[in-house]
Amino acid sequence: MHIAIPLYAGYDAMDALGPYFVLRNIPGATVTFVAERPGVIADEGVTLTATASFADLPGPDVLVVPGTKDVKRSMADQELIRYVKAAHPTTTWTTSVCVGSLALGAAGLLKGVKATTHWVAHDLLAQFGAQPVNERFVRDGKIITSGGVLAGIDMALYLASLLAGEDMAMAIQLGLEYAPRPPFNAGTPKAAPAEITELVRSFLRDA
């Protein structure tokens, strides 16, 4: 089983690494960071190495598209979009984290599809014909999209259950000791104080 996580200019390392640390534990799975060209690709001081090019792994079984701090960047990266569009017809699952869903939309994959993304970009889904859903992650057919950053871990655990069964997914969760108990109830716009929501909205949409 080949799982591809594409890297591109501006990608968010946490969007890529969250699912990676879940999915690499699936028996028989090979998780590969891919890019237009192999090499080190940095995210504001964090560097990951793409060990294969898009051309080297054109038909992965699973595609996991990470997002970016620049909300619109993923849907403007033409090499990424071409890769997503070419890989999707033969994937078992095509997935995204955060605004990586906008790359799926730009590739024409979200027409009539229920989808989610980071809350700050939720309004952008409709332009691709998607049906926006306010959920941590949502599955529609073979497409699974998730909300921002750490929601990608939830999505990856669900994906692991589809690929290897619920027992394996729970074992992976336990191995990671993934039992989040954040010190603040500010993880969604509904829960966070209004002024904090506006601060984050202005920061991310202007990035």
mmCIF file with all atom_site columns, C-alpha atoms in Angstrom:
data_model
loop_
_atom_site.group_PDB
_atom_site.id
_atom_site.type_symbol
_atom_site.label_atom_id
_atom_site.label_alt_id
_atom_site.label_comp_id
_atom_site.label_asym_id
_atom_site.label_entity_id
_atom_site.label_seq_id
_atom_site.pdbx_PDB_ins_code
_atom_site.Cartn_x
_atom_site.Cartn_y
_atom_site.Cartn_z
_atom_site.occupancy
_atom_site.B_iso_or_equiv
_atom_site.pdbx_formal_charge
_atom_site.auth_seq_id
_atom_site.auth_comp_id
_atom_site.auth_asym_id
_atom_site.auth_atom_id
_atom_site.pdbx_PDB_model_num
ATOM 1   C CA . MET A 1 1   ? 0.000   0.000  0.000   1.00 0.00 ? 1   MET A CA 1
ATOM 2   C CA . HIS A 1 2   ? 1.521   3.294  -1.104  1.00 0.00 ? 2   HIS A CA 1
ATOM 3   C CA . ILE A 1 3   ? 0.493   6.487  0.686   1.00 0.00 ? 3   ILE A CA 1
ATOM 4   C CA . ALA A 1 4   ? 1.681   9.769  -0.838  1.00 0.00 ? 4   ALA A CA 1
ATOM 5   C CA . ILE A 1 5   ? 1.870   13.068 1.034   1.00 0.00 ? 5   ILE A CA 1
ATOM 6   C CA . PRO A 1 6   ? 2.693   15.832 -1.457  1.00 0.00 ? 6   PRO A CA 1
ATOM 7   C CA . LEU A 1 7   ? 4.888   18.725 -0.359  1.00 0.00 ? 7   LEU A CA 1
ATOM 8   C CA . TYR A 1 8   ? 4.866   22.087 -2.100  1.00 0.00 ? 8   TYR A CA 1
ATOM 9   C CA . ALA A 1 9   ? 5.988   25.654 -1.469  1.00 0.00 ? 9   ALA A CA 1
ATOM 10  C CA . GLY A 1 10  ? 4.387   26.956 1.726   1.00 0.00 ? 10  GLY A CA 1
ATOM 11  C CA . TYR A 1 11  ? 2.949   23.638 2.964   1.00 0.00 ? 11  TYR A CA 1
ATOM 12  C CA . ASP A 1 12  ? 2.270   23.365 6.699   1.00 0.00 ? 12  ASP A CA 1
ATOM 13  C CA . ALA A 1 13  ? 4.580   20.751 8.245   1.00 0.00 ? 13  ALA A CA 1
ATOM 14  C CA . MET A 1 14  ? 2.067   19.815 10.957  1.00 0.00 ? 14  MET A CA 1
ATOM 15  C CA . ASP A 1 15  ? -0.566  19.089 8.314   1.00 0.00 ? 15  ASP A CA 1
ATOM 16  C CA . ALA A 1 16  ? 1.848   16.597 6.771   1.00 0.00 ? 16  ALA A CA 1
ATOM 17  C CA . LEU A 1 17  ? 3.378   15.141 9.927   1.00 0.00 ? 17  LEU A CA 1
ATOM 18  C CA . GLY A 1 18  ? 0.155   14.533 11.874  1.00 0.00 ? 18  GLY A CA 1
ATOM 19  C CA . PRO A 1 19  ? -1.183  12.002 9.363   1.00 0.00 ? 19  PRO A CA 1
ATOM 20  C CA . TYR A 1 20  ? 2.317   10.664 8.717   1.00 0.00 ? 20  TYR A CA 1
ATOM 21  C CA . PHE A 1 21  ? 2.823   9.565  12.327  1.00 0.00 ? 21  PHE A CA 1
ATOM 22  C CA . VAL A 1 22  ? -0.528  7.756  12.230  1.00 0.00 ? 22  VAL A CA 1
ATOM 23  C CA . LEU A 1 23  ? -0.371  6.170  8.792   1.00 0.00 ? 23  LEU A CA 1
ATOM 24  C CA . ARG A 1 24  ? 3.247   4.957  8.966   1.00 0.00 ? 24  ARG A CA 1
ATOM 25  C CA . ASN A 1 25  ? 2.105   2.484  11.626  1.00 0.00 ? 25  ASN A CA 1
ATOM 26  C CA . ILE A 1 26  ? -0.286  0.634  9.317   1.00 0.00 ? 26  ILE A CA 1
ATOM 27  C CA . PRO A 1 27  ? 1.148   -2.811 8.533   1.00 0.00 ? 27  PRO A CA 1
ATOM 28  C CA . GLY A 1 28  ? 2.254   -3.067 4.933   1.00 0.00 ? 28  GLY A CA 1
ATOM 29  C CA . ALA A 1 29  ? 1.955   0.656  4.264   1.00 0.00 ? 29  ALA A CA 1
ATOM 30  C CA . THR A 1 30  ? 4.721   2.796  2.796   1.00 0.00 ? 30  THR A CA 1
ATOM 31  C CA . VAL A 1 31  ? 4.302   6.523  3.377   1.00 0.00 ? 31  VAL A CA 1
ATOM 32  C CA . THR A 1 32  ? 6.263   8.735  0.988   1.00 0.00 ? 32  THR A CA 1
ATOM 33  C CA . PHE A 1 33  ? 6.683   12.487 0.904   1.00 0.00 ? 33  PHE A CA 1
ATOM 34  C CA . VAL A 1 34  ? 6.542   13.491 -2.762  1.00 0.00 ? 34  VAL A CA 1
ATOM 35  C CA . ALA A 1 35  ? 7.072   16.796 -4.550  1.00 0.00 ? 35  ALA A CA 1
ATOM 36  C CA . GLU A 1 36  ? 7.551   18.185 -8.029  1.00 0.00 ? 36  GLU A CA 1
ATOM 37  C CA . ARG A 1 37  ? 11.229  17.348 -7.563  1.00 0.00 ? 37  ARG A CA 1
ATOM 38  C CA . PRO A 1 38  ? 12.856  15.295 -4.763  1.00 0.00 ? 38  PRO A CA 1
ATOM 39  C CA . GLY A 1 39  ? 14.721  17.232 -2.100  1.00 0.00 ? 39  GLY A CA 1
ATOM 40  C CA . VAL A 1 40  ? 14.432  19.206 1.109   1.00 0.00 ? 40  VAL A CA 1
ATOM 41  C CA . ILE A 1 41  ? 11.402  21.470 1.334   1.00 0.00 ? 41  ILE A CA 1
ATOM 42  C CA . ALA A 1 42  ? 11.185  23.890 4.255   1.00 0.00 ? 42  ALA A CA 1
ATOM 43  C CA . ASP A 1 43  ? 8.223   25.203 6.218   1.00 0.00 ? 43  ASP A CA 1
ATOM 44  C CA . GLU A 1 44  ? 9.408   28.197 8.243   1.00 0.00 ? 44  GLU A CA 1
ATOM 45  C CA . GLY A 1 45  ? 12.367  26.370 9.747   1.00 0.00 ? 45  GLY A CA 1
ATOM 46  C CA . VAL A 1 46  ? 10.949  22.843 9.644   1.00 0.00 ? 46  VAL A CA 1
ATOM 47  C CA . THR A 1 47  ? 12.397  20.796 6.803   1.00 0.00 ? 47  THR A CA 1
ATOM 48  C CA . LEU A 1 48  ? 10.995  17.622 5.327   1.00 0.00 ? 48  LEU A CA 1
ATOM 49  C CA . THR A 1 49  ? 12.561  15.669 2.490   1.00 0.00 ? 49  THR A CA 1
ATOM 50  C CA . ALA A 1 50  ? 10.571  14.564 -0.510  1.00 0.00 ? 50  ALA A CA 1
ATOM 51  C CA . THR A 1 51  ? 12.201  11.263 -1.452  1.00 0.00 ? 51  THR A CA 1
ATOM 52  C CA . ALA A 1 52  ? 10.247  10.920 -4.693  1.00 0.00 ? 52  ALA A CA 1
ATOM 53  C CA . SER A 1 53  ? 8.862   13.174 -7.382  1.00 0.00 ? 53  SER A CA 1
ATOM 54  C CA . PHE A 1 54  ? 5.259   13.330 -8.505  1.00 0.00 ? 54  PHE A CA 1
ATOM 55  C CA . ALA A 1 55  ? 6.339   11.406 -11.603 1.00 0.00 ? 55  ALA A CA 1
ATOM 56  C CA . ASP A 1 56  ? 7.968   8.700  -9.456  1.00 0.00 ? 56  ASP A CA 1
ATOM 57  C CA . LEU A 1 57  ? 4.695   7.908  -7.662  1.00 0.00 ? 57  LEU A CA 1
ATOM 58  C CA . PRO A 1 58  ? 1.899   8.790  -10.107 1.00 0.00 ? 58  PRO A CA 1
ATOM 59  C CA . GLY A 1 59  ? -0.658  6.323  -8.774  1.00 0.00 ? 59  GLY A CA 1
ATOM 60  C CA . PRO A 1 60  ? -0.620  6.093  -4.964  1.00 0.00 ? 60  PRO A CA 1
ATOM 61  C CA . ASP A 1 61  ? -3.270  4.034  -3.218  1.00 0.00 ? 61  ASP A CA 1
ATOM 62  C CA . VAL A 1 62  ? -3.879  6.883  -0.776  1.00 0.00 ? 62  VAL A CA 1
ATOM 63  C CA . LEU A 1 63  ? -3.282  10.602 -1.270  1.00 0.00 ? 63  LEU A CA 1
ATOM 64  C CA . VAL A 1 64  ? -3.049  12.960 1.725   1.00 0.00 ? 64  VAL A CA 1
ATOM 65  C CA . VAL A 1 65  ? -2.829  16.629 0.707   1.00 0.00 ? 65  VAL A CA 1
ATOM 66  C CA . PRO A 1 66  ? -1.619  18.945 3.493   1.00 0.00 ? 66  PRO A CA 1
ATOM 67  C CA . GLY A 1 67  ? -2.629  22.569 3.769   1.00 0.00 ? 67  GLY A CA 1
ATOM 68  C CA . THR A 1 68  ? -0.666  25.769 4.068   1.00 0.00 ? 68  THR A CA 1
ATOM 69  C CA . LYS A 1 69  ? -0.607  28.863 6.257   1.00 0.00 ? 69  LYS A CA 1
ATOM 70  C CA . ASP A 1 70  ? -1.347  30.912 3.133   1.00 0.00 ? 70  ASP A CA 1
ATOM 71  C CA . VAL A 1 71  ? -5.022  30.053 2.692   1.00 0.00 ? 71  VAL A CA 1
ATOM 72  C CA . LYS A 1 72  ? -5.085  30.309 -1.100  1.00 0.00 ? 72  LYS A CA 1
ATOM 73  C CA . ARG A 1 73  ? -1.662  28.889 -1.878  1.00 0.00 ? 73  ARG A CA 1
ATOM 74  C CA . SER A 1 74  ? -2.607  25.236 -2.258  1.00 0.00 ? 74  SER A CA 1
ATOM 75  C CA . MET A 1 75  ? -5.317  26.010 -4.792  1.00 0.00 ? 75  MET A CA 1
ATOM 76  C CA . ALA A 1 76  ? -2.861  28.115 -6.817  1.00 0.00 ? 76  ALA A CA 1
ATOM 77  C CA . ASP A 1 77  ? -0.020  25.572 -7.039  1.00 0.00 ? 77  ASP A CA 1
ATOM 78  C CA . GLN A 1 78  ? -0.454  24.211 -10.543 1.00 0.00 ? 78  GLN A CA 1
ATOM 79  C CA . GLU A 1 79  ? 1.998   21.304 -10.205 1.00 0.00 ? 79  GLU A CA 1
ATOM 80  C CA . LEU A 1 80  ? 0.225   20.139 -7.052  1.00 0.00 ? 80  LEU A CA 1
ATOM 81  C CA . ILE A 1 81  ? -3.183  20.442 -8.689  1.00 0.00 ? 81  ILE A CA 1
ATOM 82  C CA . ARG A 1 82  ? -2.034  18.494 -11.742 1.00 0.00 ? 82  ARG A CA 1
ATOM 83  C CA . TYR A 1 83  ? -0.717  15.736 -9.480  1.00 0.00 ? 83  TYR A CA 1
ATOM 84  C CA . VAL A 1 84  ? -3.936  15.543 -7.467  1.00 0.00 ? 84  VAL A CA 1
ATOM 85  C CA . LYS A 1 85  ? -6.049  15.470 -10.620 1.00 0.00 ? 85  LYS A CA 1
ATOM 86  C CA . ALA A 1 86  ? -3.919  12.736 -12.216 1.00 0.00 ? 86  ALA A CA 1
ATOM 87  C CA . ALA A 1 87  ? -3.652  10.561 -9.104  1.00 0.00 ? 87  ALA A CA 1
ATOM 88  C CA . HIS A 1 88  ? -7.291  10.682 -7.968  1.00 0.00 ? 88  HIS A CA 1
ATOM 89  C CA . PRO A 1 89  ? -8.879  8.351  -10.585 1.00 0.00 ? 89  PRO A CA 1
ATOM 90  C CA . THR A 1 90  ? -6.910  5.353  -9.287  1.00 0.00 ? 90  THR A CA 1
ATOM 91  C CA . THR A 1 91  ? -6.646  6.111  -5.554  1.00 0.00 ? 91  THR A CA 1
ATOM 92  C CA . THR A 1 92  ? -8.545  4.101  -3.000  1.00 0.00 ? 92  THR A CA 1
ATOM 93  C CA . TRP A 1 93  ? -8.800  7.214  -0.836  1.00 0.00 ? 93  TRP A CA 1
ATOM 94  C CA . THR A 1 94  ? -8.107  10.863 -1.651  1.00 0.00 ? 94  THR A CA 1
ATOM 95  C CA . THR A 1 95  ? -7.820  12.974 1.485   1.00 0.00 ? 95  THR A CA 1
ATOM 96  C CA . SER A 1 96  ? -6.799  16.414 2.674   1.00 0.00 ? 96  SER A CA 1
ATOM 97  C CA . VAL A 1 97  ? -5.875  18.295 5.823   1.00 0.00 ? 97  VAL A CA 1
ATOM 98  C CA . CYS A 1 98  ? -6.873  21.899 6.491   1.00 0.00 ? 98  CYS A CA 1
ATOM 99  C CA . VAL A 1 99  ? -6.886  24.043 3.319   1.00 0.00 ? 99  VAL A CA 1
ATOM 100 C CA . GLY A 1 100 ? -5.404  21.161 1.359   1.00 0.00 ? 100 GLY A CA 1
ATOM 101 C CA . SER A 1 101 ? -9.055  20.618 0.468   1.00 0.00 ? 101 SER A CA 1
ATOM 102 C CA . LEU A 1 102 ? -8.844  23.725 -1.711  1.00 0.00 ? 102 LEU A CA 1
ATOM 103 C CA . ALA A 1 103 ? -6.317  21.895 -3.896  1.00 0.00 ? 103 ALA A CA 1
ATOM 104 C CA . LEU A 1 104 ? -8.867  19.084 -4.268  1.00 0.00 ? 104 LEU A CA 1
ATOM 105 C CA . GLY A 1 105 ? -11.424 21.706 -5.234  1.00 0.00 ? 105 GLY A CA 1
ATOM 106 C CA . ALA A 1 106 ? -9.104  23.357 -7.749  1.00 0.00 ? 106 ALA A CA 1
ATOM 107 C CA . ALA A 1 107 ? -8.513  19.905 -9.254  1.00 0.00 ? 107 ALA A CA 1
ATOM 108 C CA . GLY A 1 108 ? -12.260 19.585 -9.812  1.00 0.00 ? 108 GLY A CA 1
ATOM 109 C CA . LEU A 1 109 ? -12.814 16.827 -7.257  1.00 0.00 ? 109 LEU A CA 1
ATOM 110 C CA . LEU A 1 110 ? -15.321 18.512 -4.933  1.00 0.00 ? 110 LEU A CA 1
ATOM 111 C CA . LYS A 1 111 ? -18.281 19.210 -7.225  1.00 0.00 ? 111 LYS A CA 1
ATOM 112 C CA . GLY A 1 112 ? -21.345 18.070 -5.316  1.00 0.00 ? 112 GLY A CA 1
ATOM 113 C CA . VAL A 1 113 ? -19.128 16.599 -2.595  1.00 0.00 ? 113 VAL A CA 1
ATOM 114 C CA . LYS A 1 114 ? -19.578 17.189 1.133   1.00 0.00 ? 114 LYS A CA 1
ATOM 115 C CA . ALA A 1 115 ? -16.315 18.673 2.395   1.00 0.00 ? 115 ALA A CA 1
ATOM 116 C CA . THR A 1 116 ? -14.710 20.617 5.186   1.00 0.00 ? 116 THR A CA 1
ATOM 117 C CA . THR A 1 117 ? -11.556 22.650 5.723   1.00 0.00 ? 117 THR A CA 1
ATOM 118 C CA . HIS A 1 118 ? -10.030 25.064 8.227   1.00 0.00 ? 118 HIS A CA 1
ATOM 119 C CA . TRP A 1 119 ? -12.840 27.296 9.512   1.00 0.00 ? 119 TRP A CA 1
ATOM 120 C CA . VAL A 1 120 ? -11.181 30.460 8.226   1.00 0.00 ? 120 VAL A CA 1
ATOM 121 C CA . ALA A 1 121 ? -11.442 29.163 4.634   1.00 0.00 ? 121 ALA A CA 1
ATOM 122 C CA . HIS A 1 122 ? -14.803 27.413 4.917   1.00 0.00 ? 122 HIS A CA 1
ATOM 123 C CA . ASP A 1 123 ? -16.514 29.990 2.700   1.00 0.00 ? 123 ASP A CA 1
ATOM 124 C CA . LEU A 1 124 ? -14.102 29.202 -0.152  1.00 0.00 ? 124 LEU A CA 1
ATOM 125 C CA . LEU A 1 125 ? -15.345 25.628 -0.593  1.00 0.00 ? 125 LEU A CA 1
ATOM 126 C CA . ALA A 1 126 ? -18.559 26.654 -2.322  1.00 0.00 ? 126 ALA A CA 1
ATOM 127 C CA . GLN A 1 127 ? -16.699 28.173 -5.278  1.00 0.00 ? 127 GLN A CA 1
ATOM 128 C CA . PHE A 1 128 ? -15.642 24.641 -6.205  1.00 0.00 ? 128 PHE A CA 1
ATOM 129 C CA . GLY A 1 129 ? -19.192 23.301 -6.062  1.00 0.00 ? 129 GLY A CA 1
ATOM 130 C CA . ALA A 1 130 ? -18.606 21.576 -2.726  1.00 0.00 ? 130 ALA A CA 1
ATOM 131 C CA . GLN A 1 131 ? -21.215 21.224 -0.012  1.00 0.00 ? 131 GLN A CA 1
ATOM 132 C CA . PRO A 1 132 ? -19.479 22.742 3.047   1.00 0.00 ? 132 PRO A CA 1
ATOM 133 C CA . VAL A 1 133 ? -19.937 20.780 6.284   1.00 0.00 ? 133 VAL A CA 1
ATOM 134 C CA . ASN A 1 134 ? -18.917 21.961 9.753   1.00 0.00 ? 134 ASN A CA 1
ATOM 135 C CA . GLU A 1 135 ? -17.323 18.751 10.974  1.00 0.00 ? 135 GLU A CA 1
ATOM 136 C CA . ARG A 1 136 ? -13.900 17.702 12.248  1.00 0.00 ? 136 ARG A CA 1
ATOM 137 C CA . PHE A 1 137 ? -13.631 15.524 9.144   1.00 0.00 ? 137 PHE A CA 1
ATOM 138 C CA . VAL A 1 138 ? -16.119 14.335 6.551   1.00 0.00 ? 138 VAL A CA 1
ATOM 139 C CA . ARG A 1 139 ? -16.176 11.427 4.119   1.00 0.00 ? 139 ARG A CA 1
ATOM 140 C CA . ASP A 1 140 ? -18.036 11.539 0.811   1.00 0.00 ? 140 ASP A CA 1
ATOM 141 C CA . GLY A 1 141 ? -17.366 8.562  -1.422  1.00 0.00 ? 141 GLY A CA 1
ATOM 142 C CA . LYS A 1 142 ? -13.617 8.042  -1.502  1.00 0.00 ? 142 LYS A CA 1
ATOM 143 C CA . ILE A 1 143 ? -12.852 11.647 -0.579  1.00 0.00 ? 143 ILE A CA 1
ATOM 144 C CA . ILE A 1 144 ? -12.145 12.505 3.064   1.00 0.00 ? 144 ILE A CA 1
ATOM 145 C CA . THR A 1 145 ? -11.449 16.111 4.053   1.00 0.00 ? 145 THR A CA 1
ATOM 146 C CA . SER A 1 146 ? -10.571 17.429 7.486   1.00 0.00 ? 146 SER A CA 1
ATOM 147 C CA . GLY A 1 147 ? -10.441 20.716 9.342   1.00 0.00 ? 147 GLY A CA 1
ATOM 148 C CA . GLY A 1 148 ? -7.339  22.563 10.430  1.00 0.00 ? 148 GLY A CA 1
ATOM 149 C CA . VAL A 1 149 ? -3.997  21.014 11.341  1.00 0.00 ? 149 VAL A CA 1
ATOM 150 C CA . LEU A 1 150 ? -4.663  18.616 14.243  1.00 0.00 ? 150 LEU A CA 1
ATOM 151 C CA . ALA A 1 151 ? -8.026  17.571 12.801  1.00 0.00 ? 151 ALA A CA 1
ATOM 152 C CA . GLY A 1 152 ? -5.794  15.777 10.311  1.00 0.00 ? 152 GLY A CA 1
ATOM 153 C CA . ILE A 1 153 ? -4.830  13.324 13.048  1.00 0.00 ? 153 ILE A CA 1
ATOM 154 C CA . ASP A 1 154 ? -8.485  12.492 13.648  1.00 0.00 ? 154 ASP A CA 1
ATOM 155 C CA . MET A 1 155 ? -8.962  12.035 9.914   1.00 0.00 ? 155 MET A CA 1
ATOM 156 C CA . ALA A 1 156 ? -5.857  9.836  9.682   1.00 0.00 ? 156 ALA A CA 1
ATOM 157 C CA . LEU A 1 157 ? -7.060  7.583  12.506  1.00 0.00 ? 157 LEU A CA 1
ATOM 158 C CA . TYR A 1 158 ? -10.394 7.179  10.743  1.00 0.00 ? 158 TYR A CA 1
ATOM 159 C CA . LEU A 1 159 ? -8.535  6.450  7.503   1.00 0.00 ? 159 LEU A CA 1
ATOM 160 C CA . ALA A 1 160 ? -6.418  3.878  9.352   1.00 0.00 ? 160 ALA A CA 1
ATOM 161 C CA . SER A 1 161 ? -9.609  2.150  10.477  1.00 0.00 ? 161 SER A CA 1
ATOM 162 C CA . LEU A 1 162 ? -10.768 1.938  6.850   1.00 0.00 ? 162 LEU A CA 1
ATOM 163 C CA . LEU A 1 163 ? -7.417  0.587  5.699   1.00 0.00 ? 163 LEU A CA 1
ATOM 164 C CA . ALA A 1 164 ? -6.550  -1.758 8.556   1.00 0.00 ? 164 ALA A CA 1
ATOM 165 C CA . GLY A 1 165 ? -9.588  -2.103 10.820  1.00 0.00 ? 165 GLY A CA 1
ATOM 166 C CA . GLU A 1 166 ? -10.736 -0.360 13.984  1.00 0.00 ? 166 GLU A CA 1
ATOM 167 C CA . ASP A 1 167 ? -8.551  -2.437 16.314  1.00 0.00 ? 167 ASP A CA 1
ATOM 168 C CA . MET A 1 168 ? -5.401  -1.367 14.470  1.00 0.00 ? 168 MET A CA 1
ATOM 169 C CA . ALA A 1 169 ? -6.552  2.259  14.426  1.00 0.00 ? 169 ALA A CA 1
ATOM 170 C CA . MET A 1 170 ? -7.177  2.165  18.181  1.00 0.00 ? 170 MET A CA 1
ATOM 171 C CA . ALA A 1 171 ? -3.785  0.541  18.739  1.00 0.00 ? 171 ALA A CA 1
ATOM 172 C CA . ILE A 1 172 ? -2.125  3.340  16.771  1.00 0.00 ? 172 ILE A CA 1
ATOM 173 C CA . GLN A 1 173 ? -4.035  5.943  18.782  1.00 0.00 ? 173 GLN A CA 1
ATOM 174 C CA . LEU A 1 174 ? -2.932  4.319  22.038  1.00 0.00 ? 174 LEU A CA 1
ATOM 175 C CA . GLY A 1 175 ? 0.657   4.050  20.873  1.00 0.00 ? 175 GLY A CA 1
ATOM 176 C CA . LEU A 1 176 ? 0.643   7.782  20.160  1.00 0.00 ? 176 LEU A CA 1
ATOM 177 C CA . GLU A 1 177 ? -1.147  8.427  23.479  1.00 0.00 ? 177 GLU A CA 1
ATOM 178 C CA . TYR A 1 178 ? -3.506  10.631 21.524  1.00 0.00 ? 178 TYR A CA 1
ATOM 179 C CA . ALA A 1 179 ? -6.036  11.762 24.136  1.00 0.00 ? 179 ALA A CA 1
ATOM 180 C CA . PRO A 1 180 ? -6.153  15.556 23.754  1.00 0.00 ? 180 PRO A CA 1
ATOM 181 C CA . ARG A 1 181 ? -7.207  17.659 26.737  1.00 0.00 ? 181 ARG A CA 1
ATOM 182 C CA . PRO A 1 182 ? -6.341  21.250 25.783  1.00 0.00 ? 182 PRO A CA 1
ATOM 183 C CA . PRO A 1 183 ? -6.029  23.809 28.598  1.00 0.00 ? 183 PRO A CA 1
ATOM 184 C CA . PHE A 1 184 ? -8.459  26.186 26.873  1.00 0.00 ? 184 PHE A CA 1
ATOM 185 C CA . ASN A 1 185 ? -11.855 25.783 25.258  1.00 0.00 ? 185 ASN A CA 1
ATOM 186 C CA . ALA A 1 186 ? -10.933 27.880 22.243  1.00 0.00 ? 186 ALA A CA 1
ATOM 187 C CA . GLY A 1 187 ? -10.527 25.325 19.474  1.00 0.00 ? 187 GLY A CA 1
ATOM 188 C CA . THR A 1 188 ? -13.457 26.478 17.330  1.00 0.00 ? 188 THR A CA 1
ATOM 189 C CA . PRO A 1 189 ? -14.896 29.885 16.426  1.00 0.00 ? 189 PRO A CA 1
ATOM 190 C CA . LYS A 1 190 ? -18.033 28.966 18.353  1.00 0.00 ? 190 LYS A CA 1
ATOM 191 C CA . ALA A 1 191 ? -16.083 28.244 21.551  1.00 0.00 ? 191 ALA A CA 1
ATOM 192 C CA . ALA A 1 192 ? -13.394 30.932 21.378  1.00 0.00 ? 192 ALA A CA 1
ATOM 193 C CA . PRO A 1 193 ? -13.985 34.556 22.481  1.00 0.00 ? 193 PRO A CA 1
ATOM 194 C CA . ALA A 1 194 ? -15.118 36.720 19.572  1.00 0.00 ? 194 ALA A CA 1
ATOM 195 C CA . GLU A 1 195 ? -12.041 38.936 19.728  1.00 0.00 ? 195 GLU A CA 1
ATOM 196 C CA . ILE A 1 196 ? -9.740  35.911 19.519  1.00 0.00 ? 196 ILE A CA 1
ATOM 197 C CA . THR A 1 197 ? -11.662 34.570 16.541  1.00 0.00 ? 197 THR A CA 1
ATOM 198 C CA . GLU A 1 198 ? -11.338 37.882 14.708  1.00 0.00 ? 198 GLU A CA 1
ATOM 199 C CA . LEU A 1 199 ? -7.627  38.109 15.532  1.00 0.00 ? 199 LEU A CA 1
ATOM 200 C CA . VAL A 1 200 ? -6.965  34.671 14.071  1.00 0.00 ? 200 VAL A CA 1
ATOM 201 C CA . ARG A 1 201 ? -9.221  35.318 11.084  1.00 0.00 ? 201 ARG A CA 1
ATOM 202 C CA . SER A 1 202 ? -7.378  38.521 10.179  1.00 0.00 ? 202 SER A CA 1
ATOM 203 C CA . PHE A 1 203 ? -3.979  36.895 10.676  1.00 0.00 ? 203 PHE A CA 1
ATOM 204 C CA . LEU A 1 204 ? -4.704  33.835 8.547   1.00 0.00 ? 204 LEU A CA 1
ATOM 205 C CA . ARG A 1 205 ? -6.695  35.446 5.764   1.00 0.00 ? 205 ARG A CA 1
ATOM 206 C CA . ASP A 1 206 ? -4.088  38.190 5.376   1.00 0.00 ? 206 ASP A CA 1
ATOM 207 C CA . ALA A 1 207 ? -1.129  35.782 5.452   1.00 0.00 ? 207 ALA A CA 1
#
